């Protein structure tokens, strides 16, 4: 992998990740851009104890542009974009409309491919491996920033999820605090360690593997299963068999095997609802340990992949119980979801 770091016209950082070591990236951003101005602010909820990012400048962000005006496509034929070069493998840049900025953290955009009409599931294993390398490198880079406590790599896919740019891409958030969801996991892990002397994540994976009814696929280095108390209609958790706190510590075997495993999961997701159905909307979320936190050594890196589509043509909405009281109601039994994801393996 070759990494090339440059800047855009307004001073934001742009990083190219290329498979070929001899790739030259010297294109200059020709756009007359003003410096980025943000109003990001972190406010604490005194009742819940969580944090809310107030970012009013995001109201002006690009919203469903036509394909020929996509800001994530390469610059071509005089049409300038966020990527000055005419082609790229993987590109990462600072978000022009960040939710978190400055002392409040950092937000980056990850473009998985220059092909506007592709999706992550369309990538080759070599391309997916390059994306994994980019996620890992950005995790390491953001870990070195004093204002970043936790790194979150994720992809929102599909208009139903709220995606405003159709180009295949994800995001990376560098939070200046430990996120509430991670705090809950750390708290549960600490309680389990105190009560049993063992690791909670290890226990969860061992339980799923022993039961087997919710396992979707298992390889030498990874295991994927629908969790026992799945929140979403179709939800899969993917764990490396060797527990590590974040992407930086994956071993070579897990890195080599990841593209095959992850691409298979994404392709199965697109087959859940049968032929002729539109691509399945999903959120794919890497859970990594905070860099400084009690219990970091007990945390287990894992990826959570889920869709809000519960059946053909119907979505799972977060209504009163979910939004008002954080109590999820799942219409699809986890065992049935796992069985369906196994069924579509050969389709």
Short mmCIF file of C-alpha atoms in Angstrom, two decimals:
data_model
loop_
_atom_site.label_atom_id
_atom_site.label_comp_id
_atom_site.label_asym_id
_atom_site.label_seq_id
_atom_site.Cartn_x
_atom_site.Cartn_y
_atom_site.Cartn_z
CA UNK A 1 0.00 0.00 0.00
CA UNK A 2 1.19 3.53 -0.83
CA UNK A 3 -0.08 6.45 1.22
CA UNK A 4 0.02 9.99 -0.17
CA UNK A 5 -0.93 12.94 2.04
CA UNK A 6 -1.89 16.27 0.49
CA UNK A 7 -4.28 19.17 1.12
CA UNK A 8 -7.39 20.53 -0.54
CA UNK A 9 -7.83 24.17 -1.57
CA UNK A 10 -9.31 25.14 1.79
CA UNK A 11 -6.54 23.46 3.80
CA UNK A 12 -8.35 20.22 4.68
CA UNK A 13 -6.27 17.04 4.64
CA UNK A 14 -6.68 14.51 1.81
CA UNK A 15 -5.04 11.07 1.89
CA UNK A 16 -4.81 8.66 -1.05
CA UNK A 17 -4.34 4.93 -0.38
CA UNK A 18 -3.11 3.08 -3.45
CA UNK A 19 -2.48 -0.59 -4.09
CA UNK A 20 0.41 0.16 -6.46
CA UNK A 21 3.59 1.50 -4.83
CA UNK A 22 4.56 3.50 -7.93
CA UNK A 23 1.34 5.56 -8.05
CA UNK A 24 1.94 9.31 -8.23
CA UNK A 25 -0.64 11.68 -6.75
CA UNK A 26 0.25 15.29 -7.63
CA UNK A 27 -3.09 16.72 -8.83
CA UNK A 28 -3.89 20.10 -7.27
CA UNK A 29 -7.33 21.14 -6.05
CA UNK A 30 -8.22 24.05 -8.36
CA UNK A 31 -11.44 25.08 -6.62
CA UNK A 32 -11.73 28.61 -5.15
CA UNK A 33 -12.81 27.41 -1.69
CA UNK A 34 -13.14 29.55 1.41
CA UNK A 35 -11.64 28.18 4.64
CA UNK A 36 -13.96 25.78 6.46
CA UNK A 37 -15.98 27.47 9.18
CA UNK A 38 -17.72 25.26 11.73
CA UNK A 39 -19.85 25.78 14.80
CA UNK A 40 -19.51 22.32 16.32
CA UNK A 41 -20.18 22.21 20.06
CA UNK A 42 -20.45 19.30 22.50
CA UNK A 43 -23.18 19.62 25.13
CA UNK A 44 -23.77 17.21 28.00
CA UNK A 45 -27.26 16.06 28.93
CA UNK A 46 -27.39 16.37 32.74
CA UNK A 47 -30.14 13.76 33.08
CA UNK A 48 -28.78 11.02 30.82
CA UNK A 49 -25.11 11.88 31.13
CA UNK A 50 -24.54 11.53 27.38
CA UNK A 51 -23.23 14.04 24.85
CA UNK A 52 -24.92 15.80 21.94
CA UNK A 53 -23.02 17.46 19.09
CA UNK A 54 -24.62 20.76 18.07
CA UNK A 55 -23.51 21.49 14.50
CA UNK A 56 -25.79 24.01 12.79
CA UNK A 57 -23.38 24.54 9.88
CA UNK A 58 -24.31 21.06 8.61
CA UNK A 59 -27.66 22.40 7.38
CA UNK A 60 -25.77 23.66 4.31
CA UNK A 61 -24.16 20.32 3.41
CA UNK A 62 -24.54 18.78 -0.05
CA UNK A 63 -27.87 16.99 -0.37
CA UNK A 64 -28.67 14.38 -3.06
CA UNK A 65 -26.73 15.94 -5.95
CA UNK A 66 -27.13 14.43 -9.43
CA UNK A 67 -24.55 11.79 -10.33
CA UNK A 68 -22.68 14.19 -12.64
CA UNK A 69 -22.20 16.60 -9.71
CA UNK A 70 -21.15 14.06 -7.09
CA UNK A 71 -18.43 15.59 -4.87
CA UNK A 72 -16.92 12.14 -4.17
CA UNK A 73 -16.25 11.20 -7.77
CA UNK A 74 -12.80 11.98 -9.20
CA UNK A 75 -12.19 15.32 -10.89
CA UNK A 76 -12.76 14.83 -14.62
CA UNK A 77 -13.21 17.01 -17.72
CA UNK A 78 -13.16 20.26 -15.80
CA UNK A 79 -15.70 19.13 -13.21
CA UNK A 80 -13.94 19.62 -9.89
CA UNK A 81 -14.73 17.52 -6.83
CA UNK A 82 -13.31 16.74 -3.40
CA UNK A 83 -10.83 14.39 -5.14
CA UNK A 84 -8.50 16.38 -7.45
CA UNK A 85 -7.11 13.29 -9.21
CA UNK A 86 -8.87 11.66 -12.16
CA UNK A 87 -8.95 8.23 -10.51
CA UNK A 88 -8.30 6.77 -7.09
CA UNK A 89 -8.28 3.47 -5.22
CA UNK A 90 -9.27 4.66 -1.73
CA UNK A 91 -9.36 8.30 -0.63
CA UNK A 92 -9.90 9.83 2.80
CA UNK A 93 -10.43 13.51 3.51
CA UNK A 94 -11.59 15.80 6.29
CA UNK A 95 -15.33 16.35 6.08
CA UNK A 96 -16.24 19.82 4.80
CA UNK A 97 -19.35 19.76 7.00
CA UNK A 98 -18.13 17.95 10.13
CA UNK A 99 -20.27 17.05 13.12
CA UNK A 100 -17.10 17.21 15.23
CA UNK A 101 -14.21 19.62 14.65
CA UNK A 102 -11.28 21.20 16.45
CA UNK A 103 -11.29 20.51 20.18
CA UNK A 104 -14.59 18.68 19.66
CA UNK A 105 -12.99 15.92 17.60
CA UNK A 106 -12.64 15.16 13.91
CA UNK A 107 -14.77 13.79 11.05
CA UNK A 108 -13.43 12.18 7.88
CA UNK A 109 -14.98 10.78 4.70
CA UNK A 110 -13.72 7.46 3.28
CA UNK A 111 -14.33 6.90 -0.45
CA UNK A 112 -14.14 3.14 -1.07
CA UNK A 113 -13.76 3.36 -4.87
CA UNK A 114 -13.87 5.94 -7.63
CA UNK A 115 -16.74 3.99 -9.29
CA UNK A 116 -19.88 5.97 -8.49
CA UNK A 117 -22.24 3.12 -9.35
CA UNK A 118 -20.55 0.45 -7.24
CA UNK A 119 -21.16 -0.55 -3.64
CA UNK A 120 -18.83 -2.05 -1.03
CA UNK A 121 -20.19 -5.49 -1.92
CA UNK A 122 -18.99 -4.96 -5.50
CA UNK A 123 -15.35 -4.50 -4.46
CA UNK A 124 -12.74 -7.15 -5.07
CA UNK A 125 -11.02 -8.75 -2.10
CA UNK A 126 -7.92 -6.67 -2.89
CA UNK A 127 -9.97 -3.46 -2.82
CA UNK A 128 -11.66 -4.43 0.45
CA UNK A 129 -8.24 -5.18 1.97
CA UNK A 130 -7.11 -1.67 1.01
CA UNK A 131 -10.14 -0.17 2.75
CA UNK A 132 -9.28 -2.18 5.87
CA UNK A 133 -5.72 -0.84 5.67
CA UNK A 134 -7.07 2.72 5.39
CA UNK A 135 -9.40 2.24 8.41
CA UNK A 136 -6.45 0.90 10.39
CA UNK A 137 -4.12 3.71 9.37
CA UNK A 138 -6.69 6.39 10.19
CA UNK A 139 -7.36 4.79 13.57
CA UNK A 140 -3.63 5.05 14.31
CA UNK A 141 -3.43 8.63 13.05
CA UNK A 142 -6.44 9.83 15.03
CA UNK A 143 -5.18 8.04 18.15
CA UNK A 144 -2.22 10.44 18.04
CA UNK A 145 -4.48 13.50 18.26
CA UNK A 146 -4.86 14.81 21.78
CA UNK A 147 -8.54 15.66 21.36
CA UNK A 148 -9.58 12.17 20.17
CA UNK A 149 -10.56 9.51 22.73
CA UNK A 150 -12.32 6.98 20.51
CA UNK A 151 -12.41 6.25 16.75
CA UNK A 152 -15.56 5.06 15.00
CA UNK A 153 -15.36 3.77 11.39
CA UNK A 154 -18.76 3.22 9.80
CA UNK A 155 -20.80 3.10 6.62
CA UNK A 156 -24.38 4.24 6.08
CA UNK A 157 -25.77 2.63 2.94
CA UNK A 158 -29.09 3.48 1.29
CA UNK A 159 -31.54 6.36 1.11
CA UNK A 160 -33.66 4.69 3.81
CA UNK A 161 -30.76 5.16 6.23
CA UNK A 162 -30.57 8.85 5.36
CA UNK A 163 -27.58 8.81 3.02
CA UNK A 164 -27.34 12.08 1.10
CA UNK A 165 -24.52 11.11 -1.30
CA UNK A 166 -24.96 8.03 -3.49
CA UNK A 167 -21.26 7.38 -4.05
CA UNK A 168 -19.93 4.33 -2.10
CA UNK A 169 -18.34 5.84 0.98
CA UNK A 170 -18.15 5.68 4.74
CA UNK A 171 -17.09 7.96 7.54
CA UNK A 172 -14.70 8.05 10.47
CA UNK A 173 -15.51 9.97 13.64
CA UNK A 174 -12.87 10.81 16.20
CA UNK A 175 -14.84 11.46 19.38
CA UNK A 176 -13.40 13.56 22.22
CA UNK A 177 -15.14 11.29 24.75
CA UNK A 178 -16.10 7.66 25.26
CA UNK A 179 -19.41 7.09 23.49
CA UNK A 180 -22.44 6.06 25.59
CA UNK A 181 -22.79 2.70 23.84
CA UNK A 182 -19.16 1.87 24.52
CA UNK A 183 -19.49 2.97 28.13
CA UNK A 184 -22.34 0.49 28.55
CA UNK A 185 -20.24 -2.32 27.08
CA UNK A 186 -17.29 -1.45 29.31
CA UNK A 187 -19.55 -1.37 32.35
CA UNK A 188 -21.04 -4.77 31.53
CA UNK A 189 -17.59 -6.21 30.87
CA UNK A 190 -16.28 -4.89 34.19
CA UNK A 191 -19.24 -6.38 36.06
CA UNK A 192 -18.76 -9.74 34.33
CA UNK A 193 -15.05 -9.71 35.16
CA UNK A 194 -15.80 -8.95 38.81
CA UNK A 195 -18.44 -11.68 39.08
CA UNK A 196 -16.75 -14.44 37.07
CA UNK A 197 -13.11 -13.48 36.61
CA UNK A 198 -13.55 -13.98 32.86
CA UNK A 199 -13.96 -11.79 29.78
CA UNK A 200 -17.54 -10.97 28.76
CA UNK A 201 -16.87 -10.72 25.01
CA UNK A 202 -15.13 -14.09 25.04
CA UNK A 203 -18.12 -15.55 26.86
CA UNK A 204 -20.59 -14.13 24.33
CA UNK A 205 -18.66 -15.52 21.36
CA UNK A 206 -18.22 -18.93 23.05
CA UNK A 207 -21.95 -19.10 23.84
CA UNK A 208 -22.93 -18.35 20.26
CA UNK A 209 -20.46 -20.85 18.83
CA UNK A 210 -21.60 -23.59 21.22
CA UNK A 211 -25.29 -22.96 20.55
CA UNK A 212 -24.80 -22.62 16.80
CA UNK A 213 -28.37 -21.63 15.95
CA UNK A 214 -27.46 -17.99 15.39
CA UNK A 215 -24.05 -18.46 13.73
CA UNK A 216 -24.08 -17.16 10.16
CA UNK A 217 -20.56 -18.15 9.14
CA UNK A 218 -17.31 -19.12 10.85
CA UNK A 219 -13.75 -19.27 9.54
CA UNK A 220 -10.29 -19.77 11.01
CA UNK A 221 -9.98 -16.12 12.04
CA UNK A 222 -13.54 -14.72 12.20
CA UNK A 223 -17.01 -15.66 13.44
CA UNK A 224 -20.26 -13.93 12.49
CA UNK A 225 -23.56 -14.42 14.31
CA UNK A 226 -26.93 -12.84 14.96
CA UNK A 227 -26.84 -11.81 18.64
CA UNK A 228 -29.15 -13.51 21.12
CA UNK A 229 -30.94 -10.23 21.85
CA UNK A 230 -30.70 -8.63 18.40
CA UNK A 231 -32.17 -5.13 18.29
CA UNK A 232 -32.68 -5.02 14.51
CA UNK A 233 -34.60 -7.32 12.13
CA UNK A 234 -31.39 -8.56 10.51
CA UNK A 235 -28.27 -7.88 12.56
CA UNK A 236 -24.90 -9.62 12.44
CA UNK A 237 -21.92 -9.19 14.74
CA UNK A 238 -18.51 -10.07 13.32
CA UNK A 239 -15.65 -10.87 15.74
CA UNK A 240 -12.02 -11.81 15.15
CA UNK A 241 -11.32 -15.06 16.98
CA UNK A 242 -8.29 -13.53 18.66
CA UNK A 243 -9.62 -10.75 20.88
CA UNK A 244 -8.02 -7.35 20.24
CA UNK A 245 -9.10 -3.85 21.37
CA UNK A 246 -8.93 -2.10 18.00
CA UNK A 247 -8.08 -2.43 14.31
CA UNK A 248 -4.40 -1.73 14.84
CA UNK A 249 -3.90 -5.03 16.65
CA UNK A 250 -5.47 -7.43 14.15
CA UNK A 251 -2.96 -10.11 13.17
CA UNK A 252 -2.00 -10.93 9.61
CA UNK A 253 -4.29 -13.96 9.42
CA UNK A 254 -7.35 -11.92 10.38
CA UNK A 255 -6.42 -9.13 7.95
CA UNK A 256 -5.96 -11.58 5.10
CA UNK A 257 -9.26 -13.35 5.73
CA UNK A 258 -11.39 -10.26 6.47
CA UNK A 259 -12.18 -9.21 2.86
CA UNK A 260 -13.58 -12.61 1.94
CA UNK A 261 -15.69 -12.83 5.10
CA UNK A 262 -17.01 -9.27 5.04
CA UNK A 263 -17.84 -9.25 1.32
CA UNK A 264 -19.74 -12.51 1.77
CA UNK A 265 -21.81 -10.99 4.59
CA UNK A 266 -22.64 -7.88 2.54
CA UNK A 267 -23.65 -9.98 -0.46
CA UNK A 268 -25.89 -12.13 1.71
CA UNK A 269 -27.53 -8.99 3.06
CA UNK A 270 -28.45 -8.01 -0.49
CA UNK A 271 -30.12 -11.41 -0.99
CA UNK A 272 -32.18 -11.49 2.23
CA UNK A 273 -35.44 -10.33 0.67
CA UNK A 274 -35.22 -12.28 -2.56
CA UNK A 275 -34.52 -11.54 -6.25
CA UNK A 276 -35.79 -8.30 -7.70
CA UNK A 277 -35.61 -6.44 -4.39
CA UNK A 278 -33.64 -3.18 -4.21
CA UNK A 279 -30.26 -3.24 -2.44
CA UNK A 280 -30.62 -3.74 1.30
CA UNK A 281 -30.04 -0.54 3.29
CA UNK A 282 -27.64 -1.05 6.16
CA UNK A 283 -25.35 0.44 8.76
CA UNK A 284 -21.95 -1.15 9.24
CA UNK A 285 -20.20 -0.07 12.44
CA UNK A 286 -16.77 -0.90 13.85
CA UNK A 287 -16.68 -0.93 17.65
CA UNK A 288 -13.20 -0.13 18.91
CA UNK A 289 -11.94 0.36 22.45
CA UNK A 290 -11.31 3.94 23.58
CA UNK A 291 -7.62 4.80 23.73
CA UNK A 292 -7.70 5.71 27.41
CA UNK A 293 -10.37 3.97 29.46
CA UNK A 294 -10.71 1.60 32.36
CA UNK A 295 -11.24 -1.84 30.92
CA UNK A 296 -9.66 -1.18 27.51
CA UNK A 297 -7.79 -4.48 27.78
CA UNK A 298 -11.11 -6.31 28.23
CA UNK A 299 -12.80 -4.74 25.19
CA UNK A 300 -13.18 -6.73 21.97
CA UNK A 301 -13.02 -5.16 18.54
CA UNK A 302 -16.04 -6.18 16.50
CA UNK A 303 -18.20 -5.04 13.61
CA UNK A 304 -21.97 -4.72 13.83
CA UNK A 305 -23.90 -4.89 10.55
CA UNK A 306 -27.67 -4.33 10.51
CA UNK A 307 -30.55 -3.25 8.32
CA UNK A 308 -33.69 -1.29 9.14
CA UNK A 309 -35.69 -3.26 6.54
CA UNK A 310 -37.79 -5.87 8.36
CA UNK A 311 -39.45 -7.47 5.32
CA UNK A 312 -39.97 -6.70 1.65
CA UNK A 313 -41.09 -3.08 1.28
CA UNK A 314 -41.32 -2.44 5.03
CA UNK A 315 -38.93 -0.66 7.37
CA UNK A 316 -38.34 -0.94 11.09
CA UNK A 317 -39.05 2.51 12.52
CA UNK A 318 -37.75 3.63 15.89
CA UNK A 319 -41.10 4.65 17.31
CA UNK A 320 -42.32 5.29 20.86
CA UNK A 321 -40.69 2.44 22.78
CA UNK A 322 -37.37 2.61 20.94
CA UNK A 323 -37.02 6.39 20.63
CA UNK A 324 -38.76 7.35 23.85
CA UNK A 325 -37.47 4.65 26.23
CA UNK A 326 -34.59 2.92 24.37
CA UNK A 327 -36.45 -0.42 24.52
CA UNK A 328 -36.25 -2.16 21.16
CA UNK A 329 -38.99 -4.42 19.82
CA UNK A 330 -37.76 -6.84 17.16
CA UNK A 331 -40.27 -8.47 14.80
CA UNK A 332 -37.80 -11.07 13.48
CA UNK A 333 -36.57 -13.79 15.89
CA UNK A 334 -32.74 -13.84 15.85
CA UNK A 335 -32.71 -17.57 15.09
CA UNK A 336 -34.94 -17.01 12.04
CA UNK A 337 -32.73 -14.16 10.85
CA UNK A 338 -29.62 -16.34 11.15
CA UNK A 339 -31.31 -19.18 9.30
CA UNK A 340 -32.24 -16.84 6.46
CA UNK A 341 -28.68 -15.50 6.24
CA UNK A 342 -27.40 -19.07 6.01
CA UNK A 343 -30.00 -19.95 3.35
CA UNK A 344 -28.93 -17.18 0.99
CA UNK A 345 -25.27 -18.25 1.05
CA UNK A 346 -25.63 -20.28 -2.14
CA UNK A 347 -28.04 -18.02 -4.02
#
